[in-house]
Tab-separated table of C-alpha atoms in Angstrom:
chain	number	residue	atom	x	y	z
A	1148	MET	CA	23.429	-26.252	3.834
A	1149	ILE	CA	22.125	-29.418	2.149
A	1150	GLU	CA	19.649	-31.610	4.010
A	1151	VAL	CA	18.451	-35.047	2.873
A	1152	LYS	CA	15.285	-36.614	4.249
A	1153	ALA	CA	13.308	-39.725	3.399
A	1154	ARG	CA	9.575	-39.565	3.659
A	1155	PRO	CA	8.557	-42.179	6.243
A	1156	LEU	CA	6.637	-45.169	4.918
A	1157	LYS	CA	4.027	-44.427	7.582
A	1158	ASP	CA	3.281	-41.102	5.869
A	1159	LEU	CA	3.229	-42.667	2.436
A	1160	LEU	CA	0.912	-45.512	3.357
A	1161	PHE	CA	-1.182	-44.594	6.344
A	1162	ASP	CA	-1.643	-40.818	6.374
A	1163	SER	CA	-5.223	-39.928	5.585
A	1164	PRO	CA	-5.690	-37.742	2.496
A	1165	LEU	CA	-8.291	-35.712	4.382
A	1166	GLY	CA	-5.642	-33.592	6.089
A	1167	GLU	CA	-7.213	-30.868	8.233
A	1168	TYR	CA	-10.705	-32.209	7.493
A	1169	GLN	CA	-10.114	-35.349	9.606
A	1170	ARG	CA	-12.110	-33.749	12.424
A	1171	PHE	CA	-15.245	-34.146	10.310
A	1172	SER	CA	-17.179	-37.395	10.086
A	1173	PHE	CA	-16.826	-39.375	6.845
A	1174	PRO	CA	-17.673	-43.004	5.905
A	1175	SER	CA	-14.852	-45.386	6.845
A	1176	TYR	CA	-14.338	-46.604	3.252
A	1177	PHE	CA	-13.824	-42.988	2.168
A	1178	VAL	CA	-11.396	-42.218	4.971
A	1179	ASN	CA	-9.318	-45.371	4.316
A	1180	ARG	CA	-9.475	-45.473	0.525
A	1181	HIS	CA	-5.755	-44.620	0.301
A	1182	LEU	CA	-4.973	-48.082	1.744
A	1183	PHE	CA	-6.160	-49.698	-1.476
A	1184	ASP	CA	-3.955	-47.943	-4.011
A	1185	VAL	CA	-1.277	-49.640	-6.132
A	1186	ARG	CA	1.635	-48.456	-4.012
A	1187	PHE	CA	0.238	-50.009	-0.850
A	1188	ALA	CA	-0.495	-53.256	-2.706
A	1189	LEU	CA	3.029	-53.478	-4.146
A	1190	LEU	CA	4.732	-52.878	-0.817
A	1191	ALA	CA	2.463	-55.351	0.934
A	1192	ALA	CA	2.921	-58.017	-1.761
A	1193	GLY	CA	6.522	-58.885	-0.833
A	1194	PRO	CA	6.008	-59.607	2.897
A	1195	VAL	CA	2.633	-61.295	2.259
A	1196	PHE	CA	4.029	-63.658	-0.407
A	1197	PHE	CA	7.014	-64.449	1.796
A	1198	LEU	CA	4.860	-65.296	4.844
A	1199	ILE	CA	2.398	-67.372	2.826
A	1200	GLY	CA	5.284	-69.154	1.099
A	1201	LEU	CA	6.752	-70.197	4.440
A	1202	ILE	CA	3.570	-72.211	5.036
A	1203	TRP	CA	2.266	-73.274	1.614
A	1204	SER	CA	4.718	-72.812	-1.248
A	1205	ARG	CA	8.435	-72.345	-1.643
A	1206	GLY	CA	7.810	-70.538	-4.955
A	1207	LEU	CA	5.718	-67.864	-3.249
A	1208	MET	CA	8.401	-67.513	-0.590
A	1209	ILE	CA	11.104	-66.945	-3.242
A	1210	LEU	CA	8.859	-64.477	-5.071
A	1211	GLY	CA	8.211	-62.599	-1.846
A	1212	LEU	CA	11.920	-62.555	-0.975
A	1213	THR	CA	12.753	-61.330	-4.498
A	1214	LEU	CA	10.269	-58.461	-4.169
A	1215	ILE	CA	11.685	-57.495	-0.778
A	1216	CYS	CA	15.212	-57.435	-2.195
A	1217	TYR	CA	14.030	-55.344	-5.149
A	1218	TYR	CA	12.410	-52.840	-2.815
A	1219	LEU	CA	15.600	-52.671	-0.765
A	1220	VAL	CA	17.743	-52.045	-3.872
A	1221	GLN	CA	15.372	-49.303	-5.023
A	1222	TYR	CA	15.469	-47.650	-1.593
A	1223	LEU	CA	19.275	-47.730	-1.325
A	1224	THR	CA	19.700	-46.493	-4.904
A	1225	LEU	CA	17.322	-43.590	-4.334
A	1226	ARG	CA	19.052	-42.707	-1.075
A	1227	SER	CA	22.419	-42.720	-2.847
A	1228	ILE	CA	21.073	-40.356	-5.525
A	1229	ALA	CA	19.531	-38.056	-2.907
A	1230	LYS	CA	22.822	-37.796	-1.028
A	1231	GLY	CA	24.623	-37.132	-4.331
A	1232	ILE	CA	22.406	-34.192	-5.308
A	1233	HIS	CA	24.174	-30.859	-4.819
A	1234	ILE	CA	22.346	-27.555	-5.191
A	1235	LYS	CA	23.970	-24.173	-5.709
A	1236	ARG	CA	22.033	-20.954	-6.045
A	1237	VAL	CA	23.452	-18.114	-8.153
A	1238	SER	CA	23.911	-14.944	-6.095
A	1239	LEU	CA	20.823	-12.778	-5.564
A	1240	PRO	CA	20.480	-9.063	-4.754
A	1241	ASP	CA	19.945	-7.943	-1.164
A	1242	SER	CA	17.447	-5.230	-2.058
A	1243	LEU	CA	14.936	-4.472	-4.796
A	1244	ILE	CA	12.225	-1.937	-5.600
A	1245	GLU	CA	8.543	-2.808	-5.943
A	1246	LEU	CA	7.570	-4.132	-9.398
A	1247	GLU	CA	11.229	-4.660	-10.320
A	1248	GLU	CA	12.010	-7.983	-11.986
A	1249	ILE	CA	14.200	-10.547	-10.268
A	1250	ARG	CA	15.968	-13.435	-11.993
A	1251	VAL	CA	16.552	-16.512	-9.871
A	1252	LYS	CA	19.076	-19.058	-11.144
A	1253	PHE	CA	20.453	-22.238	-9.631
A	1254	ASP	CA	22.546	-25.257	-10.591
A	1255	ILE	CA	21.828	-28.868	-9.622
A	1256	TYR	CA	24.517	-31.567	-9.777
A	1257	ASN	CA	23.874	-35.309	-9.774
A	1258	ALA	CA	27.148	-36.486	-8.265
A	1259	SER	CA	25.896	-40.044	-7.706
A	1260	ARG	CA	26.576	-43.089	-9.889
A	1261	PHE	CA	22.910	-43.546	-10.802
A	1262	ASP	CA	20.553	-41.877	-13.250
A	1263	LEU	CA	17.488	-40.095	-11.919
A	1264	TYR	CA	14.220	-40.331	-13.867
A	1265	ASP	CA	11.351	-38.953	-11.808
A	1266	PHE	CA	11.846	-35.795	-9.745
A	1267	THR	CA	10.412	-32.344	-9.051
A	1268	ILE	CA	12.074	-29.076	-8.047
A	1269	SER	CA	10.264	-26.485	-5.956
A	1270	ASP	CA	11.315	-23.066	-4.717
A	1271	SER	CA	9.644	-20.432	-2.542
A	1272	ILE	CA	9.803	-16.682	-3.113
A	1273	SER	CA	7.690	-14.448	-0.898
A	1274	LEU	CA	8.256	-11.170	-2.767
A	1275	SER	CA	5.926	-12.249	-5.586
A	1276	THR	CA	2.198	-12.953	-5.574
A	1277	LYS	CA	3.157	-16.326	-7.098
A	1278	THR	CA	5.092	-17.559	-4.101
A	1279	ARG	CA	5.759	-21.148	-5.201
A	1280	ILE	CA	7.613	-22.312	-8.285
A	1281	ASP	CA	7.558	-25.976	-9.385
A	1282	PHE	CA	9.481	-27.830	-12.075
A	1283	SER	CA	8.524	-31.426	-12.923
A	1284	PHE	CA	10.794	-33.802	-14.861
A	1285	ASP	CA	10.252	-37.315	-16.169
A	1286	LYS	CA	13.329	-37.416	-18.411
A	1287	LYS	CA	16.695	-38.821	-17.413
A	1288	PHE	CA	18.990	-36.768	-15.203
A	1289	ALA	CA	22.220	-38.593	-15.967
A	1290	ALA	CA	24.764	-39.512	-13.324
A	1291	ARG	CA	27.728	-37.128	-12.938
A	1292	SER	CA	25.864	-34.381	-14.827
A	1293	LYS	CA	24.711	-30.825	-14.162
A	1294	MET	CA	21.403	-29.030	-14.756
A	1295	SER	CA	20.967	-25.222	-14.790
A	1296	LEU	CA	17.520	-23.756	-14.216
A	1297	GLY	CA	15.977	-20.397	-13.486
A	1298	TYR	CA	12.832	-18.313	-13.467
A	1299	ARG	CA	11.721	-14.690	-13.366
A	1300	ARG	CA	9.338	-12.958	-11.029
A	1301	PHE	CA	8.173	-9.395	-10.436
A	1302	CYS	CA	8.312	-7.888	-6.975
A	1303	ASP	CA	4.554	-7.528	-6.698
A	1304	GLY	CA	4.231	-9.055	-3.239
A	1305	GLY	CA	4.401	-5.750	-1.412
A	1306	MET	CA	7.162	-3.779	0.239
A	1307	GLY	CA	9.077	-5.073	3.232
A	1308	HIS	CA	11.200	-8.008	4.275
A	1309	HIS	CA	11.027	-11.047	1.964
A	1310	SER	CA	12.893	-14.300	1.438
A	1311	VAL	CA	13.857	-16.740	-1.301
A	1312	GLY	CA	14.080	-20.413	-0.405
A	1313	PRO	CA	14.263	-23.142	0.662
A	1314	LEU	CA	14.919	-24.963	-2.627
A	1315	ARG	CA	13.818	-28.614	-2.701
A	1316	VAL	CA	14.479	-31.525	-5.062
A	1317	THR	CA	11.985	-34.347	-4.466
A	1318	MET	CA	12.632	-37.683	-6.147
A	1319	THR	CA	11.001	-41.106	-6.304
A	1320	ASP	CA	11.909	-44.543	-7.627
A	1321	PRO	CA	10.319	-45.903	-10.880
A	1322	LEU	CA	7.437	-47.515	-8.965
A	1323	ARG	CA	7.039	-44.460	-6.709
A	1324	LEU	CA	7.316	-46.594	-3.612
A	1325	PHE	CA	9.838	-44.371	-1.837
A	1326	GLU	CA	10.433	-40.642	-1.703
A	1327	PHE	CA	13.506	-38.597	-0.784
A	1328	THR	CA	13.894	-34.824	-0.594
A	1329	THR	CA	17.182	-32.970	-0.884
A	1330	THR	CA	16.814	-29.404	0.435
A	1331	LEU	CA	19.016	-26.349	0.150
A	1332	THR	CA	18.012	-24.858	3.501
A	1333	ASP	CA	19.795	-21.522	3.036
A	1334	ILE	CA	17.311	-18.649	2.980
A	1335	HIS	CA	18.261	-15.498	1.084
A	1336	GLU	CA	16.788	-12.347	2.613
A	1337	ILE	CA	15.729	-9.498	0.322
A	1338	GLN	CA	14.446	-6.076	1.339
A	1339	VAL	CA	11.864	-4.685	-1.079
A	1340	TYR	CA	11.626	-0.907	-1.001
A	1341	PRO	CA	8.563	1.064	-2.124
A	1342	LYS	CA	8.234	2.390	-5.641
A	1343	ILE	CA	7.216	5.999	-5.165
A	1344	GLN	CA	4.849	7.097	-7.911
A	1345	PRO	CA	4.574	10.739	-8.988
A	1346	VAL	CA	1.266	12.409	-8.132
A	1347	GLY	CA	-0.154	15.852	-8.726
A	1348	LEU	CA	0.479	18.780	-6.392
A	1349	LEU	CA	-2.132	19.031	-3.632
A	1350	PRO	CA	-3.826	22.441	-3.267
A	1351	LEU	CA	-2.354	23.365	0.138
A	1352	THR	CA	-1.997	26.677	1.960
A	1353	GLY	CA	1.075	28.179	3.569
A	1354	ARG	CA	1.527	28.419	7.319
A	1355	LYS	CA	2.371	31.864	8.680
A	1356	GLN	CA	4.323	30.405	11.618
A	1357	ASN	CA	6.791	28.602	9.321
A	1358	HIS	CA	10.177	30.258	8.890
A	1359	GLN	CA	11.219	28.729	5.583
A	1360	TYR	CA	10.602	30.164	2.114
A	1361	GLY	CA	8.086	28.124	0.149
A	1362	LEU	CA	5.484	27.935	-2.597
A	1363	TYR	CA	2.518	29.374	-0.749
A	1364	GLU	CA	1.475	33.029	-0.633
A	1365	ILE	CA	-0.205	34.189	2.583
A	1366	LEU	CA	-2.308	37.313	3.092
A	1367	GLU	CA	-0.070	38.880	5.759
A	1368	GLN	CA	3.665	39.008	6.166
A	1369	GLY	CA	4.998	35.700	7.374
A	1370	GLU	CA	7.994	34.736	9.463
A	1371	SER	CA	10.126	33.486	6.622
A	1372	VAL	CA	13.884	33.688	7.030
A	1373	ASN	CA	13.949	35.750	3.821
A	1374	PHE	CA	14.035	39.440	4.798
A	1375	SER	CA	12.049	41.726	2.444
A	1376	GLY	CA	12.402	45.252	3.951
A	1377	LEU	CA	11.632	47.767	6.719
A	1378	ARG	CA	8.532	49.812	7.537
A	1379	GLU	CA	7.156	51.962	10.325
A	1380	TYR	CA	5.840	50.281	13.435
A	1381	ARG	CA	2.065	49.803	13.587
A	1382	PRO	CA	0.034	48.926	16.667
A	1383	GLY	CA	-0.257	45.158	16.936
A	1384	ASP	CA	3.151	44.387	15.374
A	1385	SER	CA	5.214	41.826	17.251
A	1386	LEU	CA	7.937	43.389	19.391
A	1387	ARG	CA	10.423	40.744	18.267
A	1388	HIS	CA	10.159	42.109	14.700
A	1389	ILE	CA	11.331	45.593	15.726
A	1390	SER	CA	14.695	46.528	14.230
A	1391	TRP	CA	16.343	48.249	17.180
A	1392	THR	CA	19.390	49.192	15.125
A	1393	ALA	CA	17.317	51.081	12.546
A	1394	SER	CA	15.056	52.588	15.241
A	1395	ALA	CA	18.114	54.019	17.041
A	1396	ARG	CA	18.796	56.300	14.073
A	1397	GLY	CA	16.008	58.615	15.227
A	1398	GLN	CA	13.328	57.681	12.693
A	1399	GLY	CA	10.994	56.172	15.269
A	1400	LEU	CA	10.223	52.498	15.723
A	1401	VAL	CA	10.895	50.415	12.611
A	1402	VAL	CA	9.902	46.784	12.096
A	1403	LYS	CA	11.335	44.163	9.774
A	1404	GLU	CA	9.153	42.561	7.121
A	1405	PHE	CA	9.613	39.108	5.632
A	1406	GLU	CA	8.514	37.277	2.509
A	1407	LYS	CA	4.857	36.341	2.128
A	1408	SER	CA	5.929	33.119	0.388
A	1409	VAL	CA	6.296	30.427	3.020
A	1410	ASN	CA	6.180	26.661	3.225
A	1411	THR	CA	3.772	24.577	5.311
A	1412	SER	CA	3.726	21.704	7.783
A	1413	VAL	CA	2.022	18.504	6.661
A	1414	SER	CA	0.850	15.798	9.070
A	1415	PHE	CA	0.145	12.370	7.559
A	1416	VAL	CA	-2.207	10.306	9.716
A	1417	LEU	CA	-2.227	6.753	8.374
A	1418	ASN	CA	-4.852	4.395	9.777
A	1419	LEU	CA	-3.034	1.064	10.053
A	1420	ASP	CA	-5.624	-0.726	12.159
A	1421	PRO	CA	-5.431	-4.278	10.671
A	1422	ARG	CA	-9.166	-4.814	11.261
A	1423	LEU	CA	-9.980	-2.162	8.653
A	1424	HIS	CA	-7.849	-3.602	5.848
A	1425	LEU	CA	-8.260	-6.535	3.490
A	1426	GLY	CA	-6.495	-8.141	0.560
A	1427	SER	CA	-3.176	-9.883	0.159
A	1428	GLN	CA	0.333	-8.518	-0.379
A	1429	SER	CA	0.404	-5.774	-3.024
A	1430	GLU	CA	-3.291	-6.370	-3.772
A	1431	SER	CA	-4.373	-5.098	-0.363
A	1432	THR	CA	-5.674	-1.842	1.053
A	1433	TRP	CA	-2.728	-2.028	3.499
A	1434	GLU	CA	-0.131	-1.758	0.717
A	1435	TYR	CA	-2.164	0.795	-1.247
A	1436	ALA	CA	-2.382	3.008	1.854
A	1437	LYS	CA	1.383	2.890	2.391
A	1438	ASP	CA	2.128	3.514	-1.303
A	1439	LEU	CA	-0.255	6.468	-1.387
A	1440	THR	CA	1.206	7.975	1.785
A	1441	LEU	CA	4.786	7.700	0.539
A	1442	SER	CA	3.918	9.180	-2.865
A	1443	LEU	CA	2.187	12.198	-1.317
A	1444	MET	CA	4.930	12.571	1.272
A	1445	SER	CA	7.683	12.475	-1.337
A	1446	GLN	CA	5.926	15.229	-3.246
A	1447	GLN	CA	5.673	17.446	-0.141
A	1448	ILE	CA	9.330	16.947	0.769
A	1449	ASP	CA	10.355	17.776	-2.805
A	1450	VAL	CA	8.682	21.201	-2.570
A	1451	GLY	CA	10.368	21.953	0.764
A	1452	ASN	CA	7.554	21.274	3.238
A	1453	GLU	CA	8.178	19.628	6.584
A	1454	VAL	CA	6.221	16.439	7.272
A	1455	GLN	CA	5.431	14.097	10.133
A	1456	VAL	CA	3.789	10.660	10.017
A	1457	LEU	CA	1.392	9.376	12.680
A	1458	THR	CA	0.101	5.782	12.702
A	1459	ASN	CA	-1.536	3.360	15.122
A	1460	SER	CA	1.817	1.903	16.151
A	1461	PHE	CA	4.450	4.606	15.655
A	1462	HIS	CA	5.058	8.256	14.845
A	1463	ILE	CA	7.947	10.198	13.311
A	1464	ASP	CA	8.155	13.891	14.128
A	1465	PHE	CA	8.418	16.858	11.744
A	1466	ASN	CA	11.499	17.111	9.582
A	1467	LYS	CA	12.539	17.767	6.001
A	1468	GLY	CA	14.823	16.337	3.335
A	1469	GLU	CA	15.612	13.016	1.679
A	1470	ALA	CA	17.040	11.479	4.853
A	1471	HIS	CA	13.718	12.067	6.606
A	1472	LEU	CA	11.807	10.453	3.725
A	1473	HIS	CA	14.129	7.426	3.832
A	1474	GLU	CA	13.559	7.043	7.567
A	1475	ILE	CA	9.788	7.097	7.091
A	1476	SER	CA	10.017	4.691	4.123
A	1477	ARG	CA	12.040	2.242	6.187
A	1478	LYS	CA	9.550	2.370	9.057
A	1479	LEU	CA	6.510	1.976	6.801
A	1480	THR	CA	8.206	-0.850	4.897
A	1481	GLN	CA	8.486	-2.806	8.138
A	1482	ALA	CA	4.857	-2.209	9.143
A	1483	LEU	CA	2.845	-5.440	8.877
A	1484	PRO	CA	-0.874	-6.030	9.592
A	1485	ASN	CA	-0.328	-7.848	12.894
A	1486	ILE	CA	-3.284	-7.274	15.230
A	1487	ARG	CA	-1.655	-9.101	18.152
A	1488	GLU	CA	1.529	-7.046	17.929
A	1489	LEU	CA	-0.513	-3.857	18.008
A	1490	LEU	CA	-2.539	-4.979	21.022
A	1491	GLU	CA	0.649	-5.972	22.859
A	1492	SER	CA	2.242	-2.594	22.185
A	1493	ASP	CA	3.571	-0.782	25.264
A	1494	ARG	CA	1.817	2.403	24.134
A	1495	ASP	CA	-1.249	2.529	26.394
A	1496	ASP	CA	-2.412	5.795	24.793
A	1497	LEU	CA	-3.415	3.812	21.686
A	1498	LEU	CA	-5.778	1.434	23.506
A	1499	ILE	CA	-9.112	1.678	25.288
A	1500	GLU	CA	-11.214	-0.878	27.155
A	1501	GLY	CA	-14.051	-2.375	25.142
A	1502	ALA	CA	-17.592	-3.095	26.283
A	1503	TYR	CA	-16.569	-6.555	27.523
A	1504	GLY	CA	-13.252	-5.556	29.082
A	1505	GLU	CA	-11.179	-6.391	26.001
A	1506	ALA	CA	-8.445	-4.120	24.643
A	1507	ARG	CA	-9.547	-2.052	21.661
A	1508	HIS	CA	-7.865	0.566	19.531
A	1509	LYS	CA	-8.560	4.221	20.053
A	1510	PRO	CA	-9.491	6.101	16.895
A	1511	VAL	CA	-6.096	7.124	15.559
A	1512	LEU	CA	-7.251	10.693	14.865
A	1513	SER	CA	-8.350	11.077	18.490
A	1514	VAL	CA	-4.926	9.943	19.687
A	1515	TYR	CA	-3.048	12.480	17.566
A	1516	ARG	CA	-5.524	15.379	17.517
A	1517	ASP	CA	-3.266	17.729	19.444
A	1518	TRP	CA	-0.191	16.741	17.429
A	1519	VAL	CA	-1.439	18.617	14.349
A	1520	PRO	CA	-0.357	22.293	14.490
A	1521	ALA	CA	-2.876	25.047	13.825
A	1522	PHE	CA	-2.949	26.484	10.271
A	1523	SER	CA	-1.023	23.474	8.942
A	1524	THR	CA	-2.175	20.616	6.660
A	1525	LEU	CA	-3.557	17.206	7.617
A	1526	ILE	CA	-3.687	14.276	5.184
A	1527	TYR	CA	-5.706	11.384	6.591
A	1528	VAL	CA	-5.443	8.010	4.810
A	1529	THR	CA	-7.926	5.283	5.768
A	1530	THR	CA	-10.406	2.757	4.324
A	1531	ASP	CA	-14.152	3.204	4.050
A	1532	LEU	CA	-14.519	0.447	6.689
A	1533	ASP	CA	-13.547	2.903	9.439
A	1534	ASP	CA	-15.912	2.125	12.337
A	1535	HIS	CA	-15.018	5.306	14.267
A	1536	PHE	CA	-16.336	7.688	11.655
A	1537	GLU	CA	-18.371	9.925	14.003
A	1538	ALA	CA	-15.452	10.352	16.413
A	1539	ASN	CA	-13.099	11.020	13.500
A	1540	LYS	CA	-15.491	13.551	11.978
A	1541	GLU	CA	-15.551	15.500	15.248
A	1542	VAL	CA	-11.757	15.581	15.304
A	1543	LEU	CA	-11.578	16.679	11.671
A	1544	PHE	CA	-14.103	19.461	12.313
A	1545	PHE	CA	-12.142	20.589	15.380
A	1546	LEU	CA	-8.944	20.762	13.335
A	1547	LYS	CA	-10.808	22.624	10.598
A	1548	THR	CA	-11.794	25.312	13.129
A	1549	ARG	CA	-8.102	25.706	14.011
A	1550	GLY	CA	-7.302	26.593	10.410
A	1551	VAL	CA	-5.988	23.176	9.426
A	1552	ASN	CA	-6.258	22.345	5.717
A	1553	VAL	CA	-7.716	18.803	5.762
A	1554	HIS	CA	-7.575	16.192	2.984
A	1555	VAL	CA	-9.102	12.728	3.467
A	1556	PHE	CA	-8.087	9.828	1.218
A	1557	LEU	CA	-10.512	6.888	1.285
A	1558	LEU	CA	-9.599	3.428	0.006
A	1559	ASP	CA	-12.591	1.627	-1.484
A	1560	ALA	CA	-12.440	-1.731	0.324
A	1561	ARG	CA	-15.332	-3.125	-1.704
A	1562	SER	CA	-13.308	-2.896	-4.926
A	1563	PHE	CA	-10.539	-5.001	-3.327
A	1564	TYR	CA	-13.085	-7.553	-2.141
A	1565	ASP	CA	-14.721	-7.731	-5.580
A	1566	HIS	CA	-11.304	-8.379	-7.138
A	1567	TYR	CA	-10.868	-11.516	-5.025
A	1568	LYS	CA	-14.469	-12.512	-5.464
A	1569	SER	CA	-13.998	-12.598	-9.238
A	1570	ARG	CA	-10.983	-14.914	-8.911
A	1571	LEU	CA	-12.407	-17.458	-6.479
A	1572	GLU	CA	-15.202	-19.979	-6.953
A	1573	TRP	CA	-16.340	-19.596	-3.359
A	1574	VAL	CA	-16.004	-16.480	-1.209
A	1575	PRO	CA	-17.295	-16.193	2.377
A	1576	ALA	CA	-19.911	-13.557	3.022
A	1577	VAL	CA	-17.838	-10.907	4.785
A	1578	PRO	CA	-19.553	-7.745	6.058
A	1579	LEU	CA	-17.777	-4.859	4.334
A	1580	SER	CA	-19.708	-1.903	5.617
A	1581	GLY	CA	-18.649	0.324	8.477
A	1582	ILE	CA	-20.993	2.461	10.526
A	1583	LYS	CA	-21.781	4.522	7.442
A	1584	SER	CA	-21.707	3.900	3.731
A	1585	GLN	CA	-19.029	5.373	1.528
A	1586	ARG	CA	-21.477	7.874	0.030
A	1587	GLU	CA	-22.605	9.008	3.500
A	1588	ILE	CA	-19.007	9.430	4.659
A	1589	ARG	CA	-18.107	11.626	1.703
A	1590	TYR	CA	-21.303	13.681	1.981
A	1591	ASP	CA	-20.866	14.320	5.720
A	1592	LEU	CA	-17.276	15.445	5.174
A	1593	GLU	CA	-18.274	17.633	2.250
A	1594	VAL	CA	-20.813	19.434	4.461
A	1595	ILE	CA	-18.059	20.581	6.816
A	1596	GLY	CA	-15.836	21.559	3.883
A	1597	ILE	CA	-13.344	18.684	3.913
A	1598	LYS	CA	-11.876	17.440	0.645
A	1599	THR	CA	-12.308	13.704	0.051
A	1600	HIS	CA	-10.390	11.656	-2.525
A	1601	LEU	CA	-11.333	8.063	-3.370
A	1602	LEU	CA	-8.932	5.348	-4.524
A	1603	ARG	CA	-10.153	2.003	-5.897
A	1604	PHE	CA	-8.336	-1.245	-6.590
A	1605	GLY	CA	-6.347	-1.240	-9.821
A	1606	GLU	CA	-6.141	2.546	-10.110
A	1607	LYS	CA	-2.598	3.828	-10.568
A	1608	LEU	CA	-1.666	6.707	-8.317
A	1609	SER	CA	0.180	8.521	-11.100
A	1610	GLU	CA	-2.982	8.502	-13.230
A	1611	LYS	CA	-5.697	8.809	-10.591
A	1612	PHE	CA	-4.085	11.764	-8.823
A	1613	LYS	CA	-2.261	13.322	-11.752
A	1614	VAL	CA	-4.128	16.579	-11.104
A	1615	PHE	CA	-5.867	17.645	-7.891
A	1616	GLU	CA	-8.720	20.075	-8.165
A	1617	ASP	CA	-9.179	22.611	-5.395
A	1618	THR	CA	-12.725	21.405	-4.807
A	1619	VAL	CA	-14.428	18.742	-2.790
A	1620	LEU	CA	-14.621	15.600	-4.931
């Protein structure tokens, strides 16, 4: 749909250039300095000359009337051009993968009878860190002609739902007295899916209670579905492993044995409390945390392990296979750092009452402590701004005593902050420390035998975690 709008003269002439800073006190000459520019003087000249000429001089009256007619011709001509501008966007894909390149092309037709000399074209694309694209032209755009333009962008704005558009053509007359905008209001929606990076194999341990064959050797016979043989019954053997058919042959009680190679169950606890994350789009701890989780999860599903994901706002239960990974990817792709949405969630088990009666988040590990099976694996992904460290440490130690193999992945929030600090001339002093420093967090976890892995801004997952050592980092 094409929409044509003229910028009101009131906005052109009387709007203060201070914008949102109008609430501050400035000298009157500074606030009203826009009233003394050339455009205001030209527009005022016609009516002023005409009114003065009515009293003093016919020549001034004719001059004023001539200027008014000229302004009117310029306005009507520009309006005719604006209504004659037609915009057509070349078809775009409905889905992309992170870091994939997108080519945006569009055609602009000047179907009017007038040439256009001064105009700009702007487009919006949220899937890139450079969200606004501007083209400026001062050459002639001839009547009844066509112009084809385009640009390229990389999908580095993070996974999730993105849009392209609206596309605007803004034009002015030669004296820049009037301004019209022709807008292609159609918005093209694009879903950006995560790019899963290969990472090294985590040093995990098998779970005896799992029934599927896997990579991990356990010390005693497991409950794999792969039968390995028969042996005599020993005190303490489970009655459900007795082979009654073989025992009926008169050789005494005989039990079935299974493979010692089993798989494991992996629980991913992802701390998506928006208060603990910082950055923008793909250059944020939020996106890094999701990318890291999906990369590790993809690896575990590839080797046949069952996984579940637990976050502040949703959970997906244990399952295996590509379909399960796609379901988790879709849910994580839609997760946005919206603090209000999380507080308004209907899940009361995620909230507690703060010191002043306000709603606060429970530590996510405390919420899901009993959801992690004994002798399984827990992978906890969070930032080093976690202000519930002591409560989380108690939960991690409790799970450790239940035989859970625990891995903690810390995102270095300071490195993300320093990245922005280096790009901006002025950065507010934001407190970036949680209850404990990063070094203290890693030391305290090391004492209770928990593996800690650190990820900083700019580090590629495929390089940083190419090989995992079976030691505390």
